[in-house]
CSV table of C-alpha atoms and ligand atoms in Angstrom, one decimal:
chain,number,residue,atom,x,y,z
A,8,MET,CA,-23.5,-3.3,13.8
A,9,LYS,CA,-20.5,-2.9,16.1
A,10,ILE,CA,-20.3,-0.6,19.0
A,11,GLY,CA,-17.1,-1.4,21.0
A,12,THR,CA,-17.4,-5.1,21.7
A,13,ILE,CA,-21.1,-5.2,21.0
A,14,ASP,CA,-21.8,-6.9,17.7
A,15,ILE,CA,-25.4,-7.2,16.6
A,16,ALA,CA,-26.8,-7.5,13.1
A,17,ASN,CA,-30.1,-5.6,12.6
A,18,ALA,CA,-30.3,-4.4,16.2
A,19,ILE,CA,-33.7,-3.4,17.5
A,20,VAL,CA,-33.2,-1.0,20.4
A,21,LEU,CA,-35.4,0.4,23.1
A,22,ALA,CA,-35.4,4.2,23.0
A,23,PRO,CA,-34.5,6.3,26.0
A,24,MET,CA,-37.8,7.7,27.4
A,25,GLU,CA,-38.1,9.8,30.5
A,26,ASP,CA,-40.2,8.1,33.2
A,27,VAL,CA,-40.8,5.1,30.9
A,28,SER,CA,-37.5,3.4,30.1
A,29,ASP,CA,-36.8,2.6,33.8
A,30,LEU,CA,-35.3,-0.6,35.0
A,31,PRO,CA,-38.6,-2.7,35.2
A,32,PHE,CA,-39.7,-1.6,31.7
A,33,ARG,CA,-36.3,-2.2,30.2
A,34,LEU,CA,-36.3,-5.8,31.7
A,35,VAL,CA,-39.7,-6.4,30.1
A,36,CYS,CA,-38.4,-5.3,26.7
A,37,LYS,CA,-35.1,-7.2,27.2
A,38,ARG,CA,-37.0,-10.4,27.9
A,39,LEU,CA,-39.0,-9.8,24.7
A,40,GLY,CA,-35.9,-9.4,22.5
A,41,ALA,CA,-34.7,-5.8,22.7
A,42,ASP,CA,-31.1,-5.9,21.7
A,43,ILE,CA,-29.8,-2.7,23.4
A,44,LEU,CA,-31.4,-0.8,26.3
A,45,TYR,CA,-30.8,2.8,27.2
A,46,THR,CA,-31.8,4.7,30.4
A,47,GLU,CA,-34.0,7.7,30.1
A,48,PHE,CA,-31.9,10.9,29.9
A,49,VAL,CA,-29.9,11.6,33.0
A,50,ASN,CA,-29.2,15.3,33.9
A,51,SER,CA,-25.5,16.0,34.0
A,52,GLU,CA,-26.0,18.9,36.4
A,53,GLY,CA,-27.9,16.7,38.8
A,54,LEU,CA,-25.2,14.1,38.6
A,55,VAL,CA,-22.3,16.5,39.3
A,56,ARG,CA,-24.4,18.0,42.2
A,57,ASN,CA,-24.5,14.4,43.5
A,58,SER,CA,-28.3,14.3,43.5
A,59,GLU,CA,-29.3,10.8,44.7
A,60,LYS,CA,-32.5,10.9,42.7
A,61,THR,CA,-30.5,11.6,39.5
A,62,LYS,CA,-27.9,9.0,40.3
A,63,ARG,CA,-30.6,6.3,40.9
A,64,LYS,CA,-31.6,6.7,37.2
A,65,MET,CA,-28.3,5.0,36.2
A,66,ILE,CA,-28.9,1.8,38.2
A,67,PHE,CA,-29.3,-1.3,36.0
A,68,SER,CA,-29.4,-5.0,36.2
A,69,GLU,CA,-26.7,-7.3,34.7
A,70,GLU,CA,-29.5,-9.0,32.7
A,71,GLU,CA,-29.9,-5.8,30.7
A,72,ARG,CA,-26.5,-5.8,28.9
A,73,PRO,CA,-25.7,-4.5,26.4
A,74,PHE,CA,-26.9,-1.4,28.2
A,75,GLY,CA,-26.4,2.3,27.8
A,76,ILE,CA,-26.7,5.3,30.1
A,77,GLN,CA,-27.9,8.5,28.3
A,78,ILE,CA,-26.7,11.8,29.7
A,79,TYR,CA,-27.7,15.4,28.8
A,80,GLY,CA,-26.6,18.9,29.4
A,81,GLY,CA,-25.4,22.1,27.8
A,82,GLU,CA,-22.1,22.5,29.7
A,83,GLU,CA,-18.9,20.8,28.7
A,84,SER,CA,-17.6,20.5,32.3
A,85,SER,CA,-20.7,19.0,33.8
A,86,MET,CA,-21.1,16.6,30.8
A,87,GLU,CA,-17.5,15.5,31.4
A,88,GLY,CA,-18.1,15.0,35.1
A,89,ALA,CA,-21.4,13.2,34.3
A,90,ALA,CA,-19.6,10.9,31.8
A,91,ARG,CA,-17.1,10.0,34.5
A,92,MET,CA,-19.9,9.1,36.9
A,93,ALA,CA,-21.8,7.1,34.3
A,94,ASP,CA,-18.5,5.3,33.5
A,95,GLU,CA,-18.2,4.3,37.2
A,96,MET,CA,-21.5,2.4,36.9
A,97,ASN,CA,-19.9,0.2,34.3
A,98,PRO,CA,-22.5,0.4,31.5
A,99,ASP,CA,-21.6,-0.9,28.0
A,100,ILE,CA,-22.3,2.5,26.3
A,101,VAL,CA,-22.5,6.2,27.3
A,102,ASP,CA,-25.0,8.0,25.1
A,103,ILE,CA,-25.3,11.8,24.6
A,104,ASN,CA,-28.7,13.3,24.2
A,105,ALA,CA,-28.6,15.9,21.4
A,106,GLY,CA,-32.2,15.6,20.4
A,107,CYS,CA,-34.5,16.4,23.2
A,108,TRP,CA,-36.9,19.1,22.0
A,109,VAL,CA,-38.4,20.2,25.3
A,110,LYS,CA,-38.3,23.9,25.8
A,111,ASN,CA,-36.7,23.8,29.3
A,112,VAL,CA,-33.9,21.5,28.0
A,113,VAL,CA,-33.1,23.4,24.8
A,114,LEU,CA,-33.1,26.8,26.7
A,115,HIS,CA,-30.1,25.5,28.6
A,116,GLY,CA,-28.4,24.7,25.3
A,117,ALA,CA,-28.8,21.0,26.0
A,118,GLY,CA,-30.6,18.2,24.0
A,119,ALA,CA,-31.6,19.5,20.5
A,120,GLY,CA,-30.2,22.9,21.7
A,121,LEU,CA,-26.8,21.5,20.7
A,122,LEU,CA,-27.9,21.5,17.1
A,123,LYS,CA,-27.8,25.3,17.3
A,124,ASP,CA,-24.2,25.3,18.3
A,125,LEU,CA,-22.3,22.5,16.5
A,126,PRO,CA,-18.8,23.5,17.7
A,127,LYS,CA,-20.2,23.1,21.3
A,128,MET,CA,-21.7,19.8,20.4
A,129,GLU,CA,-18.3,18.7,19.1
A,130,ARG,CA,-16.6,19.9,22.3
A,131,ILE,CA,-19.1,18.0,24.4
A,132,VAL,CA,-18.8,14.8,22.4
A,133,SER,CA,-15.0,15.0,22.7
A,134,SER,CA,-15.1,15.8,26.5
A,135,VAL,CA,-17.5,12.9,27.1
A,136,ILE,CA,-15.2,10.5,25.1
A,137,LYS,CA,-12.2,11.7,27.1
A,138,ALA,CA,-14.0,11.0,30.4
A,139,THR,CA,-15.0,7.4,29.7
A,140,ASN,CA,-13.5,4.2,28.5
A,141,LYS,CA,-16.9,3.0,27.3
A,142,PRO,CA,-18.0,3.5,23.7
A,143,VAL,CA,-19.9,6.8,23.3
A,144,THR,CA,-23.0,7.1,21.1
A,145,VAL,CA,-25.0,10.2,20.2
A,146,LYS,CA,-28.8,10.5,19.7
A,147,THR,CA,-30.0,13.5,17.7
A,148,ARG,CA,-32.5,14.9,15.2
A,149,LEU,CA,-32.2,15.9,11.6
A,150,GLY,CA,-31.7,19.6,12.5
A,151,TRP,CA,-33.2,22.5,14.4
A,152,ASP,CA,-35.8,23.2,11.7
A,153,GLU,CA,-36.4,22.4,8.1
A,154,ASN,CA,-34.1,25.2,7.0
A,155,SER,CA,-31.2,24.1,9.0
A,156,ILE,CA,-30.9,20.4,8.4
A,157,ARG,CA,-27.2,19.6,8.9
A,158,ILE,CA,-27.4,16.0,9.8
A,159,VAL,CA,-24.8,14.8,7.3
A,160,ASP,CA,-22.3,17.3,8.7
A,161,VAL,CA,-23.3,16.3,12.3
A,162,ALA,CA,-22.7,12.6,11.5
A,163,LYS,CA,-19.2,13.4,10.1
A,164,MET,CA,-18.5,15.6,13.1
A,165,VAL,CA,-19.5,13.1,15.8
A,166,GLU,CA,-17.6,10.3,13.9
A,167,GLY,CA,-14.6,12.6,13.7
A,168,ALA,CA,-14.8,13.3,17.4
A,169,GLY,CA,-14.7,9.5,18.1
A,170,ALA,CA,-18.4,8.6,18.7
A,171,GLN,CA,-19.1,5.0,17.9
A,172,ALA,CA,-22.7,5.2,16.7
A,173,LEU,CA,-25.3,7.8,15.9
A,174,THR,CA,-29.1,7.5,16.4
A,175,VAL,CA,-31.2,9.8,14.2
A,176,HIS,CA,-34.7,10.7,15.2
A,177,CYS,CA,-35.7,11.6,11.6
A,178,ARG,CA,-37.6,14.8,12.6
A,179,THR,CA,-36.4,18.4,13.3
A,180,ARG,CA,-36.6,20.0,16.7
A,181,GLU,CA,-39.3,22.2,15.4
A,182,GLN,CA,-41.5,19.2,14.6
A,183,GLY,CA,-41.4,17.7,18.1
A,184,HIS,CA,-43.3,14.5,17.7
A,185,LYS,CA,-45.5,15.8,14.9
A,186,GLY,CA,-45.4,15.2,11.2
A,187,ASP,CA,-43.8,12.4,9.3
A,188,PRO,CA,-40.2,11.5,9.9
A,189,ASP,CA,-38.0,11.9,6.9
A,190,TYR,CA,-36.0,8.7,6.5
A,191,SER,CA,-34.6,9.8,3.2
A,192,TRP,CA,-31.6,11.3,5.0
A,193,ILE,CA,-30.3,8.0,6.2
A,194,PRO,CA,-28.8,6.7,3.0
A,195,LYS,CA,-27.0,10.1,2.7
A,196,ILE,CA,-25.6,9.7,6.2
A,197,LYS,CA,-24.6,6.1,5.6
A,198,GLU,CA,-22.7,7.2,2.5
A,199,ALA,CA,-20.8,9.9,4.5
A,200,VAL,CA,-19.7,7.9,7.6
A,201,LYS,CA,-18.7,4.4,8.7
A,202,ILE,CA,-20.1,4.4,12.2
A,203,PRO,CA,-23.4,2.5,12.7
A,204,ILE,CA,-26.5,4.5,12.2
A,205,MET,CA,-29.7,3.8,14.1
A,206,VAL,CA,-33.0,5.1,12.8
A,207,ASN,CA,-35.8,6.4,15.1
A,208,GLY,CA,-39.2,7.9,14.7
A,209,ASN,CA,-42.7,6.4,14.2
A,210,ILE,CA,-41.7,2.8,14.2
A,211,PHE,CA,-44.8,1.1,15.6
A,212,THR,CA,-45.1,-2.3,14.0
A,213,PRO,CA,-42.9,-5.3,13.1
A,214,GLU,CA,-43.5,-4.4,9.4
A,215,ASP,CA,-42.3,-0.8,10.1
A,216,VAL,CA,-39.1,-2.3,11.6
A,217,HIS,CA,-38.5,-4.5,8.5
A,218,ARG,CA,-39.3,-1.7,6.1
A,219,THR,CA,-37.0,0.8,7.9
A,220,PHE,CA,-34.0,-1.7,7.6
A,221,ALA,CA,-34.8,-2.5,4.0
A,222,GLU,CA,-35.4,1.1,2.8
A,223,THR,CA,-32.7,3.0,4.6
A,224,GLY,CA,-29.9,0.5,4.9
A,225,CYS,CA,-29.5,1.4,8.6
A,226,ASP,CA,-27.7,-0.7,11.2
A,227,GLY,CA,-30.3,-0.5,13.9
A,228,VAL,CA,-33.8,0.8,14.6
A,229,MET,CA,-34.8,2.4,17.8
A,230,VAL,CA,-38.4,2.0,19.0
A,231,GLY,CA,-40.0,4.3,21.6
A,232,ARG,CA,-43.7,4.8,21.8
A,233,GLY,CA,-44.3,1.6,19.8
A,234,ALA,CA,-42.7,-0.4,22.7
A,235,ILE,CA,-45.0,1.3,25.2
A,236,GLU,CA,-48.0,0.2,23.2
A,237,ASN,CA,-46.6,-3.2,22.3
A,238,PRO,CA,-43.5,-4.4,24.1
A,239,TRP,CA,-43.7,-7.7,22.1
A,240,ILE,CA,-42.7,-5.6,19.0
A,241,PHE,CA,-39.0,-6.7,19.5
A,242,LYS,CA,-39.8,-10.4,19.3
A,243,GLN,CA,-42.5,-9.9,16.6
A,244,ALA,CA,-40.1,-7.8,14.4
A,245,LYS,CA,-37.4,-10.5,14.6
A,246,GLU,CA,-39.9,-13.2,13.6
A,247,PHE,CA,-41.2,-11.0,10.8
A,248,MET,CA,-37.7,-10.4,9.5
A,249,GLN,CA,-36.7,-14.1,9.7
A,250,THR,CA,-39.8,-15.7,8.3
A,251,GLY,CA,-41.9,-12.9,6.7
A,252,GLN,CA,-44.6,-13.5,9.3
A,253,VAL,CA,-45.3,-12.7,12.9
A,254,GLN,CA,-45.7,-15.8,15.0
A,255,THR,CA,-46.3,-14.2,18.4
A,256,HIS,CA,-50.0,-13.2,18.5
A,257,VAL,CA,-50.7,-11.4,21.7
A,258,THR,CA,-53.7,-12.8,23.5
A,259,VAL,CA,-55.6,-11.2,26.3
A,260,GLU,CA,-54.1,-13.8,28.7
A,261,GLU,CA,-50.6,-12.8,27.6
A,262,ARG,CA,-51.3,-9.1,27.9
A,263,VAL,CA,-52.5,-9.5,31.5
A,264,ARG,CA,-49.7,-11.9,32.3
A,265,LEU,CA,-47.0,-9.5,31.1
A,266,CYS,CA,-48.7,-6.5,32.8
A,267,ILE,CA,-48.6,-8.5,36.2
A,268,GLU,CA,-45.0,-9.4,35.6
A,269,HIS,CA,-44.2,-5.8,34.9
A,270,LEU,CA,-46.0,-4.7,38.1
A,271,LYS,CA,-44.0,-7.2,40.1
A,272,LEU,CA,-40.7,-6.0,38.7
A,273,SER,CA,-41.8,-2.4,39.4
A,274,VAL,CA,-42.5,-3.3,43.0
A,275,GLN,CA,-39.3,-5.4,43.3
A,276,TYR,CA,-37.1,-2.6,42.1
A,277,LYS,CA,-38.9,0.5,43.5
A,278,GLY,CA,-40.8,-0.8,46.6
A,279,ASP,CA,-44.5,-1.2,47.0
A,280,ARG,CA,-45.7,2.4,46.9
A,281,THR,CA,-43.5,3.8,44.2
A,282,GLY,CA,-43.6,0.6,42.2
A,283,MET,CA,-47.4,0.6,42.2
A,284,PHE,CA,-47.6,4.3,41.5
A,285,GLU,CA,-45.2,4.3,38.6
A,286,MET,CA,-46.8,1.3,37.0
A,287,ARG,CA,-50.0,3.3,36.5
A,288,LYS,CA,-48.8,4.9,33.2
A,289,HIS,CA,-48.4,1.5,31.7
A,290,TYR,CA,-51.9,0.0,32.1
A,291,SER,CA,-53.3,1.7,29.0
A,292,GLY,CA,-50.4,0.2,26.9
A,293,TYR,CA,-51.1,-3.3,28.0
A,294,LEU,CA,-54.9,-3.1,27.8
A,295,ARG,CA,-55.1,-0.9,24.7
A,296,GLY,CA,-58.1,-1.6,22.5
A,297,LEU,CA,-59.8,-4.1,24.9
A,298,PRO,CA,-63.4,-3.4,26.0
A,299,ASN,CA,-64.0,-1.3,29.1
A,300,VAL,CA,-60.3,-0.3,29.4
A,301,SER,CA,-60.9,3.2,30.7
A,302,LYS,CA,-63.2,1.9,33.5
A,303,VAL,CA,-60.8,-0.8,34.6
A,304,ARG,CA,-57.9,1.6,34.4
A,305,MET,CA,-59.7,4.0,36.7
A,306,GLU,CA,-60.3,1.2,39.1
A,307,LEU,CA,-56.7,0.1,39.0
A,308,MET,CA,-55.6,3.7,39.8
A,309,GLY,CA,-57.7,3.6,42.9
A,310,LEU,CA,-56.2,0.4,44.3
A,311,THR,CA,-53.3,0.6,46.7
A,312,ASP,CA,-52.7,-3.0,47.4
A,313,ILE,CA,-50.7,-5.2,45.0
A,314,GLU,CA,-52.8,-8.3,45.5
A,315,ALA,CA,-55.9,-6.3,44.8
A,316,ILE,CA,-54.4,-4.9,41.6
A,317,VAL,CA,-53.4,-8.4,40.4
A,318,ASN,CA,-56.8,-9.8,41.2
A,319,ARG,CA,-58.5,-6.9,39.3
A,320,LEU,CA,-56.3,-7.6,36.3
A,321,LEU,CA,-57.1,-11.3,36.4
A,322,LEU,CA,-60.8,-10.6,36.7
A,323,PHE,CA,-60.6,-8.2,33.8
A,324,LYS,CA,-59.0,-11.0,31.8
A,325,ASP,CA,-61.9,-13.3,32.6
A,326,GLU,CA,-64.5,-10.6,31.9
A,327,THR,CA,-62.8,-9.8,28.5
A,328,LEU,CA,-62.6,-13.4,27.4
A,329,LEU,CA,-66.3,-13.9,28.2
A,330,LEU,CA,-67.2,-10.8,26.3
A,331,MET,CA,-65.2,-11.9,23.4
A,332,GLU,CA,-66.7,-15.3,23.4
A,333,GLU,CA,-70.2,-13.8,23.4
A,334,LYS,CA,-69.4,-11.4,20.6
A,335,ASP,CA,-67.3,-14.0,18.7
A,336,VAL,CA,-64.3,-11.7,18.7
A,337,PRO,CA,-60.8,-13.3,18.2
A,338,ALA,CA,-58.9,-13.4,21.4
A,339,ALA,CA,-55.5,-12.5,19.8
A,340,VAL,CA,-54.8,-9.1,18.3
B,414,FMN,C1,-42.5,9.8,27.1
B,414,FMN,C2,-41.3,10.1,26.3
B,414,FMN,C3,-40.1,10.4,26.9
B,414,FMN,C4,-38.9,10.6,26.2
B,414,FMN,N1,-37.7,10.8,26.8
B,414,FMN,C5,-36.5,10.8,26.1
B,414,FMN,C6,-35.3,10.8,26.7
B,414,FMN,O1,-35.2,10.8,28.0
B,414,FMN,N2,-34.2,10.8,25.9
B,414,FMN,C7,-34.2,10.8,24.6
B,414,FMN,O2,-33.2,10.7,23.9
B,414,FMN,N3,-35.4,10.8,23.9
B,414,FMN,C8,-36.6,10.8,24.7
B,414,FMN,N4,-37.8,10.7,24.0
B,414,FMN,C9,-37.8,10.6,22.6
B,414,FMN,C10,-37.7,9.1,22.1
B,414,FMN,O3,-36.5,8.5,22.5
B,414,FMN,C11,-37.9,9.0,20.6
B,414,FMN,O4,-36.8,9.7,20.0
B,414,FMN,C12,-39.2,9.6,20.1
B,414,FMN,O5,-40.3,9.2,20.9
B,414,FMN,C13,-39.5,9.1,18.6
B,414,FMN,O6,-39.5,7.7,18.6
B,414,FMN,P1,-40.9,6.9,18.5
B,414,FMN,O7,-41.7,7.4,17.4
B,414,FMN,O8,-40.5,5.5,18.3
B,414,FMN,O9,-41.6,7.1,19.9
B,414,FMN,C14,-38.9,10.5,24.8
B,414,FMN,C15,-40.2,10.2,24.1
B,414,FMN,C16,-41.3,10.0,24.9
B,414,FMN,C17,-42.6,9.7,24.2
């Protein structure tokens, strides 16, 4: 798919996720093959108010390219101002969030709230495009609820306004994260527009990635929670699509190694205290399914020294390998 000068076939993209898709996690996913990375949503009002905390969310590393900054808001003027500020950071893409289902966001007419006012969504897309020289993409849902699915019209509208790609989380706002996503809309959207379409929602395994490309004819898939559970999914999905098999089997050693690498990146970019604190939400992802995870997670939460955390993780690896040997459990999952 082509977005501006970005040209990637069968792109596998990391989803924007608040408090998750930060710089350290994005780097982890990039090194494991994610083709495009997006920031978590960045509040346009916070940006135009010049909030340092909000501005920090746009910081990225050159290693991340191609990289997108996602902004959200329900007011044209602040979205335009935010797009200008995002542009100054020199990302490769500016993305508009038109899919967030959270009550506080939609109450302000932002996120999926835009699906209730398509003329406003169009004005916002146009204003953002005017405010930046970067390609603009949009991420949305099928519709507000099952009775108001207008995704084909939305796709035509954003294309007409000048957006260069559209990501569709194949659920309605009313569904939140519940229920099955309905991918059957994707071929209809593909028929109606020329811009690349990325599919999102419940893509958890390399096989899911392959199936989504094959069944929908989409140009990219976007992986959210599946990457928290398994950041190797990007690499594994590429292997699966090329050879029909996954070659990267994630061992206990690899899980602990990557967890420590992530912790070090977190501390490098956020400082000791914040880096350690913000890493806490990732331990369950890395150690998922292994014996005694809740106990070791609790212990890790209580530690405030990086070396002690690293040592506890290494000890956990040894303990787990020993347990697996005793019980004759395969070390790779
Ligand atoms: C913790 C969390 C935070 C999220 N934050 C954002 C966000 O900032 N911007 C956005 O567009 N979507 C956000 N989402 C939605 C995801 O990008 C994605 O659309 C959704 O999780 C469905 O994809 P998945 O099934 O692969 O997780 C978030 C989802 C989660 C789980």
